[in-house]
Short mmCIF file of C-alpha atoms and ligand atoms in Angstrom, two decimals:
data_model
loop_
_atom_site.label_atom_id
_atom_site.label_comp_id
_atom_site.label_asym_id
_atom_site.label_seq_id
_atom_site.Cartn_x
_atom_site.Cartn_y
_atom_site.Cartn_z
CA MET A 1 -29.47 28.52 -61.00
CA ASN A 2 -32.50 30.65 -60.16
CA THR A 3 -32.78 31.75 -63.72
CA ILE A 4 -33.04 28.19 -64.86
CA LEU A 5 -35.75 27.37 -62.30
CA ASP A 6 -37.69 30.47 -63.14
CA LYS A 7 -37.66 29.65 -66.81
CA LEU A 8 -38.58 26.06 -66.10
CA ILE A 9 -41.54 27.11 -63.84
CA ALA A 10 -42.59 29.53 -66.47
CA ARG A 11 -42.49 27.01 -69.25
CA VAL A 12 -44.70 24.48 -67.49
CA GLY A 13 -47.14 27.10 -66.25
CA GLU A 14 -48.00 28.65 -62.92
CA LEU A 15 -46.35 27.13 -59.85
CA PRO A 16 -49.43 25.61 -58.06
CA PRO A 17 -50.15 27.61 -54.93
CA ILE A 18 -50.42 25.84 -51.66
CA PRO A 19 -54.05 26.25 -50.50
CA MET A 20 -54.75 29.29 -48.22
CA VAL A 21 -56.19 27.10 -45.40
CA THR A 22 -53.08 24.95 -45.50
CA GLN A 23 -50.81 28.00 -45.31
CA LYS A 24 -52.79 29.39 -42.38
CA ALA A 25 -52.93 26.10 -40.49
CA LEU A 26 -49.17 25.53 -41.01
CA ASP A 27 -48.33 29.02 -39.69
CA VAL A 28 -50.49 28.33 -36.59
CA ILE A 29 -48.87 24.87 -36.09
CA ARG A 30 -45.31 26.36 -36.36
CA ASP A 31 -46.15 29.13 -33.91
CA PRO A 32 -45.15 28.00 -30.44
CA ASP A 33 -47.60 30.47 -28.85
CA SER A 34 -50.62 29.21 -30.86
CA SER A 35 -53.34 26.99 -29.29
CA MET A 36 -55.24 23.99 -30.48
CA GLY A 37 -58.38 26.09 -30.42
CA GLU A 38 -56.81 28.51 -33.07
CA LEU A 39 -55.95 25.55 -35.24
CA ALA A 40 -59.58 24.09 -34.88
CA ASN A 41 -60.99 27.44 -35.88
CA ILE A 42 -58.93 27.66 -38.97
CA LEU A 43 -59.79 24.20 -40.05
CA SER A 44 -63.47 24.68 -39.25
CA MET A 45 -63.48 27.58 -41.85
CA ASP A 46 -62.89 25.27 -44.80
CA GLU A 47 -65.67 22.84 -45.51
CA ALA A 48 -63.53 20.27 -47.34
CA MET A 49 -60.85 20.29 -44.57
CA THR A 50 -63.58 19.89 -41.88
CA SER A 51 -65.14 16.88 -43.57
CA LEU A 52 -61.73 15.33 -44.34
CA VAL A 53 -60.58 15.80 -40.55
CA LEU A 54 -63.88 14.20 -39.37
CA ARG A 55 -63.86 11.25 -41.75
CA TRP A 56 -60.22 10.54 -40.84
CA VAL A 57 -60.65 10.58 -37.17
CA ASN A 58 -63.81 8.41 -37.38
CA SER A 59 -62.01 5.97 -39.90
CA ALA A 60 -61.45 2.30 -39.07
CA TYR A 61 -57.79 3.33 -38.67
CA TYR A 62 -58.45 4.69 -35.14
CA GLY A 63 -61.42 2.33 -34.25
CA LEU A 64 -63.20 4.81 -32.03
CA LYS A 65 -66.14 3.49 -30.03
CA TYR A 66 -68.07 6.80 -30.19
CA PRO A 67 -67.99 9.06 -33.26
CA VAL A 68 -66.22 12.51 -33.08
CA SER A 69 -68.56 15.13 -34.50
CA THR A 70 -66.64 18.47 -34.16
CA VAL A 71 -63.38 19.61 -35.41
CA GLN A 72 -62.46 20.81 -32.01
CA GLN A 73 -62.86 17.30 -30.66
CA ALA A 74 -60.94 15.84 -33.56
CA VAL A 75 -58.01 18.28 -32.84
CA THR A 76 -57.89 17.31 -29.25
CA PHE A 77 -57.97 13.58 -30.16
CA LEU A 78 -55.54 13.58 -33.04
CA GLY A 79 -53.06 15.99 -31.54
CA GLN A 80 -51.20 18.81 -33.26
CA ARG A 81 -48.51 16.61 -35.04
CA THR A 82 -50.99 14.26 -36.54
CA LEU A 83 -53.12 17.07 -37.73
CA HIS A 84 -50.06 18.80 -39.23
CA SER A 85 -49.43 15.66 -41.32
CA LEU A 86 -53.05 15.43 -42.28
CA VAL A 87 -53.48 19.01 -43.30
CA LEU A 88 -50.27 18.78 -45.53
CA ALA A 89 -51.31 15.49 -47.04
CA ALA A 90 -54.82 16.72 -47.88
CA SER A 91 -53.43 19.81 -49.54
CA VAL A 92 -50.89 18.24 -51.64
CA ALA A 93 -53.10 15.31 -52.56
CA SER A 94 -54.95 17.50 -55.25
CA LEU A 95 -51.50 18.36 -56.81
CA LEU A 96 -50.16 14.75 -56.70
CA ASP A 97 -53.32 13.00 -57.80
CA ARG A 98 -52.89 13.53 -61.46
CA ALA A 99 -51.47 11.42 -64.34
CA ALA A 100 -47.79 11.92 -65.16
CA PRO A 101 -47.35 10.32 -68.61
CA GLY A 102 -43.87 11.67 -68.94
CA TYR A 103 -42.95 9.24 -65.97
CA ALA A 104 -45.37 6.52 -67.21
CA LEU A 105 -47.37 7.16 -64.03
CA GLU A 106 -51.26 6.78 -64.23
CA ARG A 107 -53.59 9.07 -62.29
CA GLY A 108 -53.24 8.19 -58.59
CA GLU A 109 -49.86 6.50 -58.73
CA LEU A 110 -47.73 9.46 -57.93
CA TRP A 111 -50.08 10.13 -54.90
CA ARG A 112 -49.95 6.64 -53.67
CA HIS A 113 -46.19 6.51 -54.05
CA SER A 114 -45.76 9.89 -52.17
CA ILE A 115 -48.09 8.93 -49.36
CA GLY A 116 -46.21 5.49 -49.14
CA VAL A 117 -42.85 7.07 -48.86
CA ALA A 118 -44.15 9.51 -46.35
CA ALA A 119 -45.41 6.64 -44.12
CA GLY A 120 -42.22 4.67 -44.57
CA ALA A 121 -40.01 7.54 -43.89
CA ARG A 122 -41.81 8.41 -40.63
CA LEU A 123 -41.43 4.68 -39.50
CA ILE A 124 -37.73 4.54 -40.47
CA ALA A 125 -37.17 7.97 -38.60
CA ALA A 126 -39.15 6.98 -35.57
CA LYS A 127 -36.00 6.07 -33.64
CA PHE A 128 -34.72 9.76 -33.93
CA GLY A 129 -37.71 11.09 -32.03
CA GLN A 130 -41.25 12.24 -32.85
CA ARG A 131 -40.41 15.53 -34.37
CA THR A 132 -37.97 14.02 -36.94
CA ALA A 133 -40.29 11.32 -37.72
CA GLU A 134 -43.06 13.89 -38.58
CA GLU A 135 -40.58 15.90 -40.65
CA ALA A 136 -39.54 12.68 -42.43
CA TYR A 137 -43.31 12.13 -43.26
CA HIS A 138 -43.53 15.68 -44.78
CA ALA A 139 -40.34 15.32 -46.71
CA GLY A 140 -41.36 12.04 -48.11
CA LEU A 141 -44.78 13.29 -49.10
CA LEU A 142 -43.23 16.15 -51.06
CA CYS A 143 -40.00 14.54 -52.35
CA ASP A 144 -41.28 14.08 -55.88
CA ILE A 145 -43.36 17.12 -56.27
CA GLY A 146 -40.81 18.48 -58.81
CA LYS A 147 -41.90 15.63 -61.22
CA LEU A 148 -45.25 17.43 -61.68
CA ALA A 149 -43.34 20.20 -63.59
CA PHE A 150 -40.99 17.82 -65.42
CA GLU A 151 -43.51 15.41 -66.58
CA VAL A 152 -45.04 18.02 -69.07
CA LEU A 153 -41.49 18.47 -70.60
CA LEU A 154 -40.87 14.69 -70.64
CA ARG A 155 -43.82 14.22 -72.91
CA ASP A 156 -41.84 15.58 -75.77
CA VAL A 157 -38.74 13.41 -75.31
CA ASP A 158 -38.23 10.08 -76.98
CA MET A 159 -38.18 7.81 -74.07
CA ASN A 160 -37.27 4.82 -76.19
CA SER A 161 -33.90 6.28 -77.17
CA GLU A 162 -30.86 4.61 -75.69
CA GLU A 163 -29.86 7.49 -73.46
CA TRP A 164 -33.26 7.53 -71.67
CA GLN A 165 -33.59 3.74 -71.52
CA TYR A 166 -30.18 3.18 -70.02
CA GLY A 167 -28.98 6.58 -68.68
CA ASP A 168 -29.28 7.76 -65.07
CA PHE A 169 -32.81 9.26 -65.07
CA LYS A 170 -31.75 12.16 -62.67
CA GLU A 171 -28.70 12.96 -64.74
CA MET A 172 -30.93 13.01 -67.90
CA GLU A 173 -33.21 15.50 -66.27
CA THR A 174 -30.29 17.72 -65.50
CA ILE A 175 -28.73 17.27 -69.04
CA HIS A 176 -32.14 18.11 -70.75
CA PHE A 177 -33.67 20.73 -68.45
CA GLY A 178 -30.74 22.13 -66.42
CA VAL A 179 -31.90 20.83 -63.01
CA ASP A 180 -33.21 17.51 -61.73
CA HIS A 181 -36.77 16.89 -60.11
CA ALA A 182 -35.31 16.96 -56.67
CA THR A 183 -33.84 20.39 -57.07
CA LEU A 184 -36.88 21.66 -58.80
CA GLY A 185 -39.21 20.15 -55.98
CA ALA A 186 -37.03 21.85 -53.32
CA GLU A 187 -37.49 25.21 -55.05
CA MET A 188 -41.28 24.64 -55.10
CA ALA A 189 -41.17 23.93 -51.30
CA ARG A 190 -39.08 27.06 -50.79
CA ARG A 191 -41.55 29.20 -52.42
CA TRP A 192 -44.34 27.68 -50.52
CA ARG A 193 -42.33 28.90 -47.32
CA LEU A 194 -41.84 25.40 -46.10
CA PRO A 195 -39.05 25.00 -43.38
CA ALA A 196 -35.47 24.89 -44.64
CA ILE A 197 -34.92 21.41 -43.43
CA LEU A 198 -37.68 20.17 -45.61
CA VAL A 199 -36.42 21.94 -48.57
CA ASP A 200 -32.85 20.47 -47.98
CA ALA A 201 -34.35 16.94 -47.59
CA ILE A 202 -36.38 17.24 -50.86
CA ALA A 203 -33.40 18.55 -52.67
CA HIS A 204 -31.12 15.53 -51.61
CA HIS A 205 -33.60 12.58 -51.37
CA HIS A 206 -31.59 10.89 -54.29
CA ASN A 207 -28.18 11.79 -52.87
CA PRO A 208 -28.78 11.84 -49.07
CA SER A 209 -25.15 11.93 -48.21
CA GLU A 210 -24.78 15.46 -49.66
CA ALA A 211 -27.62 16.99 -47.53
CA ALA A 212 -26.51 19.59 -45.06
CA GLU A 213 -28.77 19.79 -42.04
CA ALA A 214 -31.35 17.34 -43.22
CA GLY A 215 -29.11 14.23 -43.52
CA ILE A 216 -31.29 11.94 -41.47
CA LEU A 217 -34.40 13.04 -43.11
CA ALA A 218 -33.02 12.76 -46.66
CA ALA A 219 -31.78 9.26 -45.76
CA ALA A 220 -35.00 8.04 -44.25
CA VAL A 221 -36.88 9.43 -47.44
CA HIS A 222 -34.25 7.80 -49.72
CA VAL A 223 -34.64 4.36 -48.11
CA ALA A 224 -38.46 4.54 -47.94
CA ASP A 225 -38.51 5.50 -51.60
CA ALA A 226 -36.61 2.40 -52.49
CA ALA A 227 -38.85 0.30 -50.33
CA VAL A 228 -42.05 1.64 -51.79
CA MET A 229 -40.73 1.16 -55.28
CA SER A 230 -39.94 -2.49 -54.35
CA LEU A 231 -43.54 -2.75 -53.32
CA GLY A 232 -44.65 -1.78 -56.80
CA ILE A 233 -46.43 1.39 -55.70
CA GLY A 234 -45.94 4.20 -58.33
CA ILE A 235 -42.76 2.88 -59.91
CA GLY A 236 -42.88 4.79 -63.04
CA LYS A 237 -40.00 4.94 -65.67
CA ASP A 238 -37.29 6.15 -63.45
CA GLY A 239 -38.03 3.81 -60.66
CA LEU A 240 -36.75 0.89 -62.50
CA GLN A 241 -33.23 2.53 -62.31
CA TYR A 242 -33.28 3.16 -58.58
CA VAL A 243 -29.94 2.84 -56.91
CA VAL A 244 -29.90 2.54 -53.15
CA ASP A 245 -27.24 4.51 -51.26
CA GLU A 246 -25.69 2.20 -48.77
CA ALA A 247 -24.47 4.95 -46.55
CA ALA A 248 -28.12 6.26 -46.18
CA CYS A 249 -29.13 2.72 -45.08
CA GLU A 250 -26.35 2.73 -42.48
CA ARG A 251 -27.18 6.18 -41.31
CA VAL A 252 -30.84 5.08 -40.32
CA GLY A 253 -29.97 1.75 -39.28
CA TRP A 254 -31.77 0.11 -42.16
CA ASN A 255 -31.30 -3.60 -43.22
CA GLU A 256 -33.23 -5.92 -45.52
CA SER A 257 -34.79 -7.91 -42.58
CA MET A 258 -36.93 -4.84 -41.80
CA PHE A 259 -38.55 -4.69 -45.19
CA SER A 260 -41.50 -7.10 -44.34
CA ASP A 261 -42.42 -5.26 -41.23
CA LEU A 262 -42.30 -1.93 -43.08
CA SER A 263 -44.32 -3.20 -45.94
CA ALA A 264 -46.92 -4.64 -43.63
CA ARG A 265 -47.47 -1.09 -42.28
CA ILE A 266 -47.19 0.98 -45.41
CA VAL A 267 -49.59 -0.95 -47.63
CA PRO A 268 -52.70 -0.52 -45.31
CA PHE A 269 -51.72 3.07 -44.61
CA VAL A 270 -51.67 3.80 -48.36
CA GLU A 271 -55.13 2.12 -48.83
CA GLU A 272 -56.63 4.16 -45.95
CA ALA A 273 -55.15 7.40 -46.97
CA ASP A 274 -56.20 6.81 -50.50
CA LYS A 275 -59.78 6.15 -49.28
CA TYR A 276 -60.09 9.04 -46.95
CA ILE A 277 -58.01 11.83 -48.52
CA ARG A 278 -57.99 11.30 -52.20
CA ALA A 279 -61.70 9.96 -52.32
CA ARG A 280 -63.12 13.26 -51.10
CA ARG A 281 -62.57 14.90 -54.47
CA LYS A 282 -64.09 12.19 -56.66
FE1 FE2 B 301 -37.45 11.29 -56.66
#
């Protein structure tokens, strides 16, 4: 399996590295002995990250009466978990914010879809505790990262052929490339040294019942993925064939009546995230 992944990654070019500031910040966040001061110091060293954190904490989303002007204040206000999510989102935004013609996704669509799935998965997983909810956010954000590699290969494929029009997209990826985008994305996450539970959730976001330790995370991401597709955010070619796993819905206590509440919270979040995270690179 690793030989196939290595060849695949080699064919599509270098695996995009996770930015150094993110790696350092994630190491500090994961270390139970670390302090908020250490995290603030690391973020302060990166100009782009500093401006992002300050823009986000001062955004309409929080409605603060007095503006926050230092990263230290922002770290205290936002708390470690929110910062963790923000740092990861900001780091992968540059990777996800590109066109993926192989999946019929214009620039920005994969990013908006991913941040929408992240927000949805966090809401769905909230009943399982804050830690699980944040992990669901991260898994949702990264679930389709493997598409970045595949989409280059898909450009050479005749998408109008019957097999791609009517076949299962994930199966077709496996038939043509040896692995599907979920497996490839999980390998990318593993090489970024992200926690094993996230790697497992990414690997199984289309078949959540087969996840080992990340069953709830994979189910939350899977249901959120379907919900964000229904909202028309970054559907792409494969989205039209999305099959929802009923067992996953049951596992996270999901029913159709929850859709309108979820969409009312996802849509403004995607807009804000787009404005404050993606906009910084324009
Ligand atoms: Fe996917």
